[in-house]
Amino acid sequence: MPRLTRAQSQARTRDLLTETAQRLFLRDGYHATSLDKVAEAAGFSKGAVYSNFRNKDELCLVVLDRLYAERIAEIARAFAGGTLEDRFRAFEEYAEGMLGDAPRTQFEVEFALQARQNRELQADLGRRDALVVSALEQLIQSQVDEFGLVPLLPVRELARTLLSLGIGLGVQRFVVQDVLPVRVLTDTVRVLLGIRR
């Protein structure tokens, strides 16, 4: 096997640290996961962590980017083929497993509360939030175009509503357990898209 270049080795180290941090953040939460723990679990020195990430918050943002990308890809897969009803059923199945997922919800809520104390971090999360809304907007717009739907709201507002409702339901289910069925989310989206069952 050929020897890795310095850049390849650094990229590999960064990926391993990110994967390890994701596992620990989801297992133990944001506050309980220190950079020392990430370094030790990944088999590196703390210096290796600091040579790749300025601080814990930067590492956390990279982990969030990965989680958001996975989430958007899963939603896109749900709406990738079949009838519109097939797509909603697939999305509902996805949402059933995702909304209120205790490890992700705890991690994201803890980090959001951490961001309240730091304007730069708030701005970073705001930019990521805008990217998620844009991805949802594109996905919704493709359904509108393909099926000739007439939404009750502009598609961007519908995307924001979908994200906000999903976050709210997720936190409620995390705290109270199954407080509302996931169907509330999909039924609301159907109404806003002007779809009658």
C-alpha positions as a printed Julia matrix, in Angstrom:
197×3 Matrix{Float64}:
   0.0    0.0     0.0
   1.48   3.39   -0.99
   2.42   5.76    1.78
  -0.02   8.63    2.43
   1.06  12.15    1.57
   1.1   14.7     4.38
  -2.17  16.23    3.12
  -3.81  12.79    2.9
  -2.62  11.92    6.39
  -3.97  15.21    7.78
  -7.32  14.67    6.03
  -7.51  11.13    7.41
  -6.75  12.35   10.93
  -9.41  15.07   10.62
 -11.98  12.53    9.39
 -11.18  10.12   12.24
 -11.44  12.9    14.81
 -14.75  14.05   13.32
 -16.19  10.52   13.28
 -15.07   9.95   16.86
 -16.46  13.3    18.01
 -19.79  12.53   16.33
 -20.01   9.19   18.12
 -19.16  10.76   21.49
 -21.42  13.81   21.05
 -24.34  11.53   20.19
 -23.56   9.09   22.99
 -22.69  11.52   25.8
 -23.97  14.92   24.67
 -22.2   18.19   23.92
 -21.19  19.18   27.47
 -19.91  15.75   28.54
 -17.68  15.41   25.48
 -14.32  17.11   25.9
 -11.56  17.45   23.33
  -9.41  15.25   25.59
 -12.01  12.49   25.35
 -12.22  12.85   21.56
  -8.43  12.67   21.21
  -8.14   9.65   23.49
 -11.01   7.74   21.85
  -9.58   8.45   18.38
  -6.07   7.4    19.44
  -4.46  10.83   18.98
  -2.93  13.47   21.18
  -4.87  16.56   22.14
  -2.42  18.44   19.93
  -3.74  16.54   16.92
  -7.21  17.82   17.72
  -5.99  21.41   18.0
  -4.03  21.16   14.78
  -7.31  20.34   13.0
  -9.9   22.35   14.96
  -9.58  25.68   16.76
 -11.82  24.55   19.6
 -14.67  22.28   20.6
 -17.28  24.49   18.95
 -15.55  24.3    15.58
 -15.39  20.52   15.85
 -19.05  20.5    16.82
 -19.97  22.57   13.75
 -18.19  20.06   11.5
 -20.15  17.24   13.14
 -23.4   19.19   12.67
 -22.55  19.67    8.98
 -22.25  15.9     8.62
 -25.51  15.26   10.48
 -27.4   17.87    8.44
 -26.03  16.49    5.16
 -27.16  12.98    6.16
 -30.61  14.27    7.08
 -31.09  16.16    3.82
 -29.9   13.14    1.81
 -32.39  10.9     3.64
 -35.26  13.31    3.0
 -34.26  13.57   -0.66
 -34.26   9.77   -0.93
 -37.76   9.66    0.55
 -39.0   11.99   -2.19
 -37.0   10.39   -5.0
 -39.56   8.24   -6.78
 -43.01   6.77   -6.95
 -46.31   8.55   -6.57
 -46.67  11.59   -4.38
 -48.4    9.41   -1.75
 -45.5    6.91   -1.92
 -43.13   9.8    -1.24
 -45.13  11.06    1.72
 -45.26   7.55    3.2
 -41.48   7.24    2.8
 -40.99  10.66    4.39
 -43.3    9.74    7.28
 -41.27   6.55    7.89
 -38.07   8.6     7.89
 -39.57  11.22   10.22
 -40.82   8.54   12.62
 -37.25   7.47   13.28
 -35.7   10.94   13.19
 -38.06  13.15   15.19
 -37.22  12.94   18.85
 -34.13  10.79   18.26
 -32.79  11.23   21.79
 -29.03  11.39   21.09
 -29.32  13.85   18.19
 -31.93  15.99   19.88
 -29.97  16.24   23.13
 -26.77  17.1    21.27
 -28.4   19.73   19.05
 -30.35  21.36   21.91
 -27.26  21.5    24.15
 -25.22  23.06   21.36
 -27.96  25.57   20.5
 -28.05  26.66   24.14
 -24.25  26.98   24.08
 -24.53  29.22   21.01
 -26.76  31.66   22.86
 -23.65  32.85   24.7
 -21.58  33.46   21.57
 -22.61  35.75   18.7
 -20.08  34.23   16.28
 -21.45  30.77   17.0
 -25.0   32.05   16.55
 -24.02  33.38   13.13
 -22.41  30.04   12.21
 -25.58  28.17   13.18
 -27.68  30.74   11.32
 -25.72  30.14    8.11
 -26.17  26.38    8.47
 -29.88  26.83    9.16
 -30.2   28.89    5.95
 -28.46  26.13    3.98
 -30.89  23.52    5.34
 -33.86  25.75    4.46
 -32.45  26.21    0.93
 -32.03  22.46    0.47
 -35.61  21.86    1.65
 -36.84  24.66   -0.6
 -35.25  23.0    -3.65
 -36.7   19.64   -2.7
 -40.19  21.07   -2.2
 -39.97  23.09   -5.41
 -39.09  19.95   -7.37
 -42.24  18.24   -5.99
 -44.34  21.31   -6.81
 -43.0   21.35  -10.39
 -43.28  17.6   -10.95
 -46.82  17.23   -9.62
 -48.22  20.65  -10.56
 -48.96  21.56   -6.94
 -50.16  24.99   -5.83
 -48.74  25.7    -2.37
 -50.58  27.99    0.04
 -47.29  29.66    1.02
 -44.24  30.67   -0.98
 -41.98  27.61   -1.2
 -39.22  29.23    0.89
 -41.7   29.93    3.71
 -43.02  26.39    3.4
 -39.46  25.06    3.77
 -38.93  27.2     6.88
 -42.27  25.98    8.29
 -41.37  22.34    7.64
 -38.01  22.73    9.39
 -39.49  24.61   12.35
 -42.33  22.14   12.81
 -39.9   19.23   12.57
 -37.6   20.76   15.2
 -40.52  21.54   17.51
 -42.03  18.07   17.2
 -38.62  16.51   17.69
 -38.0   18.39   20.93
 -41.52  17.62   22.19
 -41.14  13.92   21.46
 -37.71  13.93   23.1
 -39.07  15.47   26.29
 -42.6   14.03   26.54
 -42.31  10.92   24.31
 -44.75  10.45   21.44
 -46.65  13.6    22.37
 -47.82  13.98   18.76
 -47.78  11.52   15.9
 -45.36  12.25   13.06
 -48.4   12.33   10.81
 -48.98  15.91   12.1
 -45.87  16.96   10.18
 -46.77  15.23    6.92
 -50.44  16.26    7.1
 -49.41  19.89    7.63
 -47.1   19.75    4.62
 -49.91  18.21    2.52
 -52.27  21.05    3.49
 -49.65  23.71    2.77
 -48.95  22.12   -0.63
 -52.68  22.14   -1.43
 -52.92  18.34   -1.53
 -56.22  16.68   -0.67
 -56.26  13.12    0.55
